Short mmCIF file of C-alpha atoms in Angstrom, two decimals:
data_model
loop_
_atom_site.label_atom_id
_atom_site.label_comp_id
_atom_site.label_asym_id
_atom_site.label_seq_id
_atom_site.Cartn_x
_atom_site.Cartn_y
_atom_site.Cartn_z
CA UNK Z 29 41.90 50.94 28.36
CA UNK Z 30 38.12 51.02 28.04
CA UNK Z 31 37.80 50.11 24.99
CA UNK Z 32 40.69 47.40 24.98
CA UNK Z 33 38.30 46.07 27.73
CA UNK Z 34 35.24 45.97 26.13
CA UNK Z 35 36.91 44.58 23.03
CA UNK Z 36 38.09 41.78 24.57
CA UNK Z 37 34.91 41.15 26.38
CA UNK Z 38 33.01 41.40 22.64
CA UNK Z 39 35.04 38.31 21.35
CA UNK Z 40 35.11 36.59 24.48
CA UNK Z 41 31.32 36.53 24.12
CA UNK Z 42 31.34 35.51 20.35
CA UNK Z 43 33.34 32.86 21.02
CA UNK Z 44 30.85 31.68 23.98
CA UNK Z 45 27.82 32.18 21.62
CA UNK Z 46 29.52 30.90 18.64
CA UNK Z 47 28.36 26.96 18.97
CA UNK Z 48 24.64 27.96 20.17
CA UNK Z 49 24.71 29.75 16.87
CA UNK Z 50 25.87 27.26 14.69
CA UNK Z 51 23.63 26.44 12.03
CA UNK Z 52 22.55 22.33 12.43
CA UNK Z 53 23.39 19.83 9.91
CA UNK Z 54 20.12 19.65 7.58
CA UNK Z 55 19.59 15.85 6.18
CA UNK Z 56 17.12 14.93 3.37
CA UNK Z 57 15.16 12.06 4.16
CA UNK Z 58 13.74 10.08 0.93
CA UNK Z 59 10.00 7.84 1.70
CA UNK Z 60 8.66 6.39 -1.42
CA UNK Z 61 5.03 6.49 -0.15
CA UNK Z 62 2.18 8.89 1.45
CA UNK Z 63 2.88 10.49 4.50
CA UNK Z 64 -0.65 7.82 6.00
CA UNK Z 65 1.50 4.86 5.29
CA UNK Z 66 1.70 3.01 8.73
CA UNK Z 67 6.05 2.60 8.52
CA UNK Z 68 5.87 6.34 7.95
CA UNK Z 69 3.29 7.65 10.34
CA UNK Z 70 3.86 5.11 13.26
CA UNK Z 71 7.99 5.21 12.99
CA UNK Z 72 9.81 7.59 10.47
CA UNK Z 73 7.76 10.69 11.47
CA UNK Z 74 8.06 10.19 15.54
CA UNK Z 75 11.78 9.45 14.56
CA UNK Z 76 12.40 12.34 12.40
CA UNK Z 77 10.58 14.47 14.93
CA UNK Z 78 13.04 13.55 18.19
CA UNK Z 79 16.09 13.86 16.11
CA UNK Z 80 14.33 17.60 15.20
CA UNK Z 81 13.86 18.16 18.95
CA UNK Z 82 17.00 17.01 19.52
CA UNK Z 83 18.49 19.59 22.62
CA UNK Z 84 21.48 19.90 20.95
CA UNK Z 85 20.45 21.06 18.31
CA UNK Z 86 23.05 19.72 15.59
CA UNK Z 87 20.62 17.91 12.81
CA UNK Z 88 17.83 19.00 11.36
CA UNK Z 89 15.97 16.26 9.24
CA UNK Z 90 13.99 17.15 5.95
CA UNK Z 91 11.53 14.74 5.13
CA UNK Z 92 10.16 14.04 1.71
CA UNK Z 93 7.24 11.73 1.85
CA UNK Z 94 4.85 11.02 -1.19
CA UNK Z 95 7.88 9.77 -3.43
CA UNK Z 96 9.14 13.57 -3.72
CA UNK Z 97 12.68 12.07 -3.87
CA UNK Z 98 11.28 9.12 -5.62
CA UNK Z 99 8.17 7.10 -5.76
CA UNK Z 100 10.27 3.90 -7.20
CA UNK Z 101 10.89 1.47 -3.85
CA UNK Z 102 13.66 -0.67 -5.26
CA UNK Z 103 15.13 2.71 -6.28
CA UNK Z 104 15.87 4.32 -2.77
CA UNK Z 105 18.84 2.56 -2.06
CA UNK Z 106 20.32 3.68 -4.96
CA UNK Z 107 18.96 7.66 -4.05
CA UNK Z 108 21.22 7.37 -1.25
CA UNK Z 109 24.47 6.52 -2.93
CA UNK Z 110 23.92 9.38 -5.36
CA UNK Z 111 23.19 11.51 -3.07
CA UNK Z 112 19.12 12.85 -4.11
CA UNK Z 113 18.61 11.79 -0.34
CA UNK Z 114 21.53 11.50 2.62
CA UNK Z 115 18.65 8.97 4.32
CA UNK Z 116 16.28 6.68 3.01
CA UNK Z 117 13.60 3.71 3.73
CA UNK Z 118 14.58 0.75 2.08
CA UNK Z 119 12.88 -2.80 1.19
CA UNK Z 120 16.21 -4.77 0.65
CA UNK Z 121 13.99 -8.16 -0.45
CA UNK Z 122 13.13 -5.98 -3.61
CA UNK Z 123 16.75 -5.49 -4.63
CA UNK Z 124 18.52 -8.86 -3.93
CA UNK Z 125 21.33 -8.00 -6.53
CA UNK Z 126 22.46 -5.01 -4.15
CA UNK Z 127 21.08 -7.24 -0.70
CA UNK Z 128 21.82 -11.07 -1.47
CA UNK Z 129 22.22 -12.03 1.98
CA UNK Z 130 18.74 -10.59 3.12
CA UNK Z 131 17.31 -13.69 1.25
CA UNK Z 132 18.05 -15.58 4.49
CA UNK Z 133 14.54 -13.36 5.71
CA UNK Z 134 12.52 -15.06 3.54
CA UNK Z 135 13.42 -18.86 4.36
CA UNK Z 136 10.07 -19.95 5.58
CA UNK Z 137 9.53 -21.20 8.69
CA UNK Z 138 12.35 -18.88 10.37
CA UNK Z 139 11.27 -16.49 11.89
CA UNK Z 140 8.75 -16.16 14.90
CA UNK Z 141 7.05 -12.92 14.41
CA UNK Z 142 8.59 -9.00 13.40
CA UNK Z 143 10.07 -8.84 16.97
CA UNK Z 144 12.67 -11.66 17.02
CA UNK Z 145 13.31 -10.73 13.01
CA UNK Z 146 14.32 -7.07 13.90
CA UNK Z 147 16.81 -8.48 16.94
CA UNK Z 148 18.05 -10.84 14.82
CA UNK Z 149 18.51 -8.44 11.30
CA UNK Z 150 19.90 -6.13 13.88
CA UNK Z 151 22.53 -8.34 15.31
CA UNK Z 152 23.62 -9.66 11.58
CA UNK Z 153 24.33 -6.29 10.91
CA UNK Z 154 26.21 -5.47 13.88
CA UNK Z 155 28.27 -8.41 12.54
CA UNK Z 156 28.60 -7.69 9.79
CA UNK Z 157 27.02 -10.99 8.38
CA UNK Z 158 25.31 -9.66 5.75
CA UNK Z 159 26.56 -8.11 2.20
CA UNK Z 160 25.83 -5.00 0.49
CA UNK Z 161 25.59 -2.68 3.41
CA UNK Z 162 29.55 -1.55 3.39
CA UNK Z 163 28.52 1.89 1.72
CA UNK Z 164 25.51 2.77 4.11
CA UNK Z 165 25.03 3.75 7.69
CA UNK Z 166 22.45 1.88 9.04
CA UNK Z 167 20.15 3.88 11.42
CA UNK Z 168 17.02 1.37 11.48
CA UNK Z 169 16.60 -2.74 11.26
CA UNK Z 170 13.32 -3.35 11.00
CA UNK Z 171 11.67 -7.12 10.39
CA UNK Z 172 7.75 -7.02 8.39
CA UNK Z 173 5.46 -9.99 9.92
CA UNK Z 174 5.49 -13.03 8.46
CA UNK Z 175 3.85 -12.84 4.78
CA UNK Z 176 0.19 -14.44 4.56
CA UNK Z 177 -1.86 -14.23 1.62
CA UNK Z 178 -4.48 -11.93 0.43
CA UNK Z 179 -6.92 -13.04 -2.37
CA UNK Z 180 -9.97 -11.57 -4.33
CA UNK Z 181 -10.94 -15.72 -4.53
CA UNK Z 182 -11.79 -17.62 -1.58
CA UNK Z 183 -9.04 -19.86 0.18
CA UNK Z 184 -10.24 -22.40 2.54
CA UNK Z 185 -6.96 -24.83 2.69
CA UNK Z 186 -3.49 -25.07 0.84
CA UNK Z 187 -5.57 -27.02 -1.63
CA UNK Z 188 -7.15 -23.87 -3.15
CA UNK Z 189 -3.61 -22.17 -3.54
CA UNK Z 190 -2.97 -24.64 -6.76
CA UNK Z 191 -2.47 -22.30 -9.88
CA UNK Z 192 -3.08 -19.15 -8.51
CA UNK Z 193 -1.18 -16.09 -9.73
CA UNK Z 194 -0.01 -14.41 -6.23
CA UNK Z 195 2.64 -11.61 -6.10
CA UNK Z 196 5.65 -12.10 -4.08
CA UNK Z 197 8.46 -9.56 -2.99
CA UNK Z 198 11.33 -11.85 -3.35
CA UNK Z 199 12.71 -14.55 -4.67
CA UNK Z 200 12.58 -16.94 -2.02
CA UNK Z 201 9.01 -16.41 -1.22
CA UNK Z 202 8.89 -16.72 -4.86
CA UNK Z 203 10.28 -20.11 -4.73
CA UNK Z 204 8.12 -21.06 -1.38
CA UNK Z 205 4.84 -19.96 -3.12
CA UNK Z 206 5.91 -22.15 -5.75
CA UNK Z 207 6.43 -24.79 -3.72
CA UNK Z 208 2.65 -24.22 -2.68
CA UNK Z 209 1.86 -24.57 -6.51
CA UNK Z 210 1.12 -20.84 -7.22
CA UNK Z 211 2.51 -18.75 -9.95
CA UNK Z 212 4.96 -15.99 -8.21
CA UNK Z 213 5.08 -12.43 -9.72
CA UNK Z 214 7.28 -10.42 -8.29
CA UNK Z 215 6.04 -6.59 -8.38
CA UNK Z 216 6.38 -3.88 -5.15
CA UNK Z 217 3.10 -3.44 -2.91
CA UNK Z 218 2.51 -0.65 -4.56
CA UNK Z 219 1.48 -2.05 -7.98
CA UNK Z 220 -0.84 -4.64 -6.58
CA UNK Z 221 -4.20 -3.49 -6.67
CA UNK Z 222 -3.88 -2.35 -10.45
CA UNK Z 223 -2.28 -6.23 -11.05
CA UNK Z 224 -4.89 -7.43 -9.27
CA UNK Z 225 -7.75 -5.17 -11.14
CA UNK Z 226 -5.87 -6.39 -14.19
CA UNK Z 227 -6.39 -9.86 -13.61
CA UNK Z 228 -2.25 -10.29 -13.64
CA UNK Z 229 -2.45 -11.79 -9.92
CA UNK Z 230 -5.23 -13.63 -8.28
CA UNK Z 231 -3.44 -12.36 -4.76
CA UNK Z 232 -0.57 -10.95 -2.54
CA UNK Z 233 1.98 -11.93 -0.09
CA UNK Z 234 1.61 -9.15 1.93
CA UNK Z 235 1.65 -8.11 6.10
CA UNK Z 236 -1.59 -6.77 7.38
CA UNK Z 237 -0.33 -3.05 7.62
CA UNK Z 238 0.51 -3.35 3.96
CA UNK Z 239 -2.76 -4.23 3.63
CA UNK Z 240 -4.24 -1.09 4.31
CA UNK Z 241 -1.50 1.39 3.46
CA UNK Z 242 -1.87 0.14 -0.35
CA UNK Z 243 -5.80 -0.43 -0.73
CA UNK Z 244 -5.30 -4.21 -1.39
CA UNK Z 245 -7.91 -4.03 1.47
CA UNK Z 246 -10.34 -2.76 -1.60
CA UNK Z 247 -9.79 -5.50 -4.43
CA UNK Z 248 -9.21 -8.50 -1.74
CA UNK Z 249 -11.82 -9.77 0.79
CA UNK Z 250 -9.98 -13.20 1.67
CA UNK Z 251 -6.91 -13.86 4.07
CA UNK Z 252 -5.13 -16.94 4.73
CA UNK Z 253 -2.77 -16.77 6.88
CA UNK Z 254 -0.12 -19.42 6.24
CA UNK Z 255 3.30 -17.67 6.81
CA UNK Z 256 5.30 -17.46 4.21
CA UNK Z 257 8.76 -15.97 5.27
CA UNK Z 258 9.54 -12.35 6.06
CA UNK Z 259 11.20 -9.71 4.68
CA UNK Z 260 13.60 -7.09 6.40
CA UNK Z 261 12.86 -2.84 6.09
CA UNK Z 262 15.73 -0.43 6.66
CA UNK Z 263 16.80 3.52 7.27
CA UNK Z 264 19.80 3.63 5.52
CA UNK Z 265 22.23 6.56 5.44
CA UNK Z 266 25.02 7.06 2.67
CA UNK Z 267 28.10 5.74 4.73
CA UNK Z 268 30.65 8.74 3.51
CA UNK Z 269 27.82 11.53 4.39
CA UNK Z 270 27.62 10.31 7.78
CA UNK Z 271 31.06 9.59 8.56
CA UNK Z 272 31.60 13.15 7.16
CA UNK Z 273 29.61 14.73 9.89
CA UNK Z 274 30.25 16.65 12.96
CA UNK Z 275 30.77 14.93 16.08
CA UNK Z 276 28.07 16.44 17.80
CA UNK Z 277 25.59 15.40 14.47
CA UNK Z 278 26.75 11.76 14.82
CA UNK Z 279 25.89 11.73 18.22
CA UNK Z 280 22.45 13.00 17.66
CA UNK Z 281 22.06 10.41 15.11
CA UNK Z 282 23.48 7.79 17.19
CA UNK Z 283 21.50 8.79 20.19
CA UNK Z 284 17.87 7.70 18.17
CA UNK Z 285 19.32 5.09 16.00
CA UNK Z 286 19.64 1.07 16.60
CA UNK Z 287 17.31 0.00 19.76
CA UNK Z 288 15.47 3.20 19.77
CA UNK Z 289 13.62 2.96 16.62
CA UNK Z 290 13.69 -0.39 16.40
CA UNK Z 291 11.89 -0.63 19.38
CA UNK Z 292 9.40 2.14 18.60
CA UNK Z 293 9.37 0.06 15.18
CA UNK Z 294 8.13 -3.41 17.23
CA UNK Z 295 6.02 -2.34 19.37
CA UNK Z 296 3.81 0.16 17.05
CA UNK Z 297 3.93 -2.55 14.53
CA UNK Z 298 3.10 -5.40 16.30
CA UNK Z 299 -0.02 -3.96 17.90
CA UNK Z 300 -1.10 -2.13 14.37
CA UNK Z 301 -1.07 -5.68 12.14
CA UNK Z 302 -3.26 -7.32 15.23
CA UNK Z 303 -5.72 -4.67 15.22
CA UNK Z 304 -5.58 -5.22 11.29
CA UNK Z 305 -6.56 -8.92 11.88
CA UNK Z 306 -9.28 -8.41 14.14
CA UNK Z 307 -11.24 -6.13 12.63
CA UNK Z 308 -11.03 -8.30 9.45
CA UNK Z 309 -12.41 -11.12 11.84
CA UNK Z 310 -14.86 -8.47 12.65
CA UNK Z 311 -16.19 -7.99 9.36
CA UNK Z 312 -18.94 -10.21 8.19
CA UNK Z 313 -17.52 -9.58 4.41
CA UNK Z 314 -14.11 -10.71 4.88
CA UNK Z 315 -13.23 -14.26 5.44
CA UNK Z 316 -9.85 -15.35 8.19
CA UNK Z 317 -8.80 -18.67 7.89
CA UNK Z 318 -5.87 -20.24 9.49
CA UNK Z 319 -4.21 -23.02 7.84
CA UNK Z 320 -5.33 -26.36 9.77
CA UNK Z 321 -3.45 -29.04 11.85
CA UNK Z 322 -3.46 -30.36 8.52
CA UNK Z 323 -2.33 -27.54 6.11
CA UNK Z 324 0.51 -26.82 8.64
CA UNK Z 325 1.84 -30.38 8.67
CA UNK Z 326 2.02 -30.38 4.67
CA UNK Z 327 3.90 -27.55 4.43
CA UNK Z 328 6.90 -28.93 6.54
CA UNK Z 329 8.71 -31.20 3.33
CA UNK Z 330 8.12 -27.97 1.19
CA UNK Z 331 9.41 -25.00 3.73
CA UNK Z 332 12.84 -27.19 4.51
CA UNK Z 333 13.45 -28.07 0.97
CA UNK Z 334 13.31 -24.63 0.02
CA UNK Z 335 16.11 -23.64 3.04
CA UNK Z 336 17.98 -26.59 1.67
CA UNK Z 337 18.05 -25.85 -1.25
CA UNK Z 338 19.07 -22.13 -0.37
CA UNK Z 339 21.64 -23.26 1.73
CA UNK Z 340 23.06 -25.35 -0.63
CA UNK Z 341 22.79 -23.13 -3.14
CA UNK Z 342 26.35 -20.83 -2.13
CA UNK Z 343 28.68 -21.32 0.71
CA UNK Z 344 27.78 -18.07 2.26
CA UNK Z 345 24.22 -18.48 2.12
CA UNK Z 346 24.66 -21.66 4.37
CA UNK Z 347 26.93 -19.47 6.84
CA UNK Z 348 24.49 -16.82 7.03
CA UNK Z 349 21.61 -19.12 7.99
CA UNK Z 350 24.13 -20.74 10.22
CA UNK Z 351 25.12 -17.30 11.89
CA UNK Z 352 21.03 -16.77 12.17
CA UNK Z 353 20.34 -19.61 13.83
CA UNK Z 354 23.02 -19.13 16.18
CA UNK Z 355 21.51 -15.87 16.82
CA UNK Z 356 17.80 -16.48 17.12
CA UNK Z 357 18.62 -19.43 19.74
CA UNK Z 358 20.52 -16.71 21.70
CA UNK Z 359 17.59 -14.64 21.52
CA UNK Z 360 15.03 -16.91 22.33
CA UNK Z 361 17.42 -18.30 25.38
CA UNK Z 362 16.42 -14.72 26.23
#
């Protein structure tokens, strides 16, 4: 009878222990840069580290900064869907083929600053507005600043941005720069200071953070900041890996995805590309100019006949910016 007793007692007490010893769900996590870069240091990292600390206990995340995955940024998306990472950072504006709705981003003139851009990315993706994202999980929306230019050659007005070879991340602040009367090369940020050492652009479309993170700071010492469009960033999961998970790993997941790191996304962002531009004001070798009363005014014609003519351009691309408007005046109601 004893020992029927304290058999029974054994597996009652396996069973209780059994899900505090169950092993967590470990994720690979795919960033194409250094571990210093600001979208890493300021947001993945913190991110990575509460889903870690997670109570329950049910993920564990494996990062793999410094391009270990894969140092190519148009190539994450693509890491996820074979499955060399189960999570990734992504810059859809680099791979339109795979992102064509993101273009909407880009239109100049838009978008207010990275805050409104990640409710409003957020909210098209809730609704499913925008293509390419039926095989991923999305776990982060984030919006980059508006794009302003950064030059190794003085610009005083939109008069000095005739001819000049700038690099772009997309093909709608390809066409806007254009507009502007600049060559466009489209390259990702981090191939710019070797183009620009090179002599194959004069300058970049960049955000301030991106600035810094990829040395441009070190081959440019002139910033005007005319916006120029935006351009979305993502944490992407492959869709079938997460809906393949454990309950209790979903909820983890859930628990830090959507408005909790896109609003640890915002607010270390927004505050980081400020304290960018003033200490460039503070430097006595850089040169800040804002576009004048007159700069801003010539810019109108070209910044709506490049949405036109993206609108105009395909059926859905006019329904997207329709759906965005629509959202952004519901947000700024707000």
């Amino acid at each position: 009878m004893t020992k029927c007793f304290a058999a029974f007692l054994g597996a009652v007490m396996a069973l209780a222990a059994g899900p505090a010893l169950a092993e967590p769900v470990t994720l690979k996590l795919s960033f194409f840069s250094n571990d210093t870069e600001v979208n890493y240091a300021k947001v993945i990292k913190p991110w990575v580290d509460a889903v870690n600390a997670d109570p329950s206990g049910a993920v564990k995340i494996d990062a793999y900064p410094n391009g270990a995955l894969g140092k190519s940024l148009p190539a994450q998306p693509q890491l996820v869907l074979d499955g060399v990472a189960d999570i990734a950072f992504i810059n859809p504006s680099l791979v339109p083929g795979r992102f064509p709705d993101d273009q909407v981003f880009e239109l100049p003139g838009l978008l207010k600053d990275l805050g409104e851009g990640t409710k409003l990315y957020a909210e098209l993706v809730k609704s499913n507005s925008l293509r390419g994202y039926g095989d991923y999980h999305v776990i982060g929306s984030f919006m980059n600043a508006n794009y302003n230019l950064y030059s190794r050659r003085p610009i005083r007005s939109n008069a000095d941005l005739k001819g000049m070879k700038v690099r772009i991340v997309g093909p709608i602040v390809g066409q806007t720069v254009k507009e502007l009367g600049m060559v466009p090369v489209l390259m990702p940020p981090n191939e710019i200071v070797e183009a620009i050492g090179r002599g194959t652009v004069d300058a970049a479309t960049l955000v301030p953070a991106a600035v810094i993170d990829f040395g441009v700071d070190r081959v440019t010492s002139h910033s005007y900041l005319l916006d120029l469009g935006a351009g979305p960033l993502g944490v992407v999961m492959n869709r079938a890996r997460y809906e393949a998970l454990p309950a209790e790993a979903k909820a983890v997941l859930d628990k830090y995805s959507g408005a909790w790191i896109n609003d640890l996304y915002v607010k270390a962002l927004l505050a980081h590309n400020a304290e960018i531009i003033a200490r460039f004001k503070a430097d006595a070798k850089r040169t800040v100019v804002m576009p004048s009363a007159a700069d801003l005014a010539a810019i109108k014609a070209p910044y709506e006949k490049v949405t036109a003519a993206w609108a105009a351009k395909d059926p859905n691309n006019a329904k997207v910016l329709a759906k965005a408007r629509e959202i952004l005046t519901q947000i700024r109601a707000k």
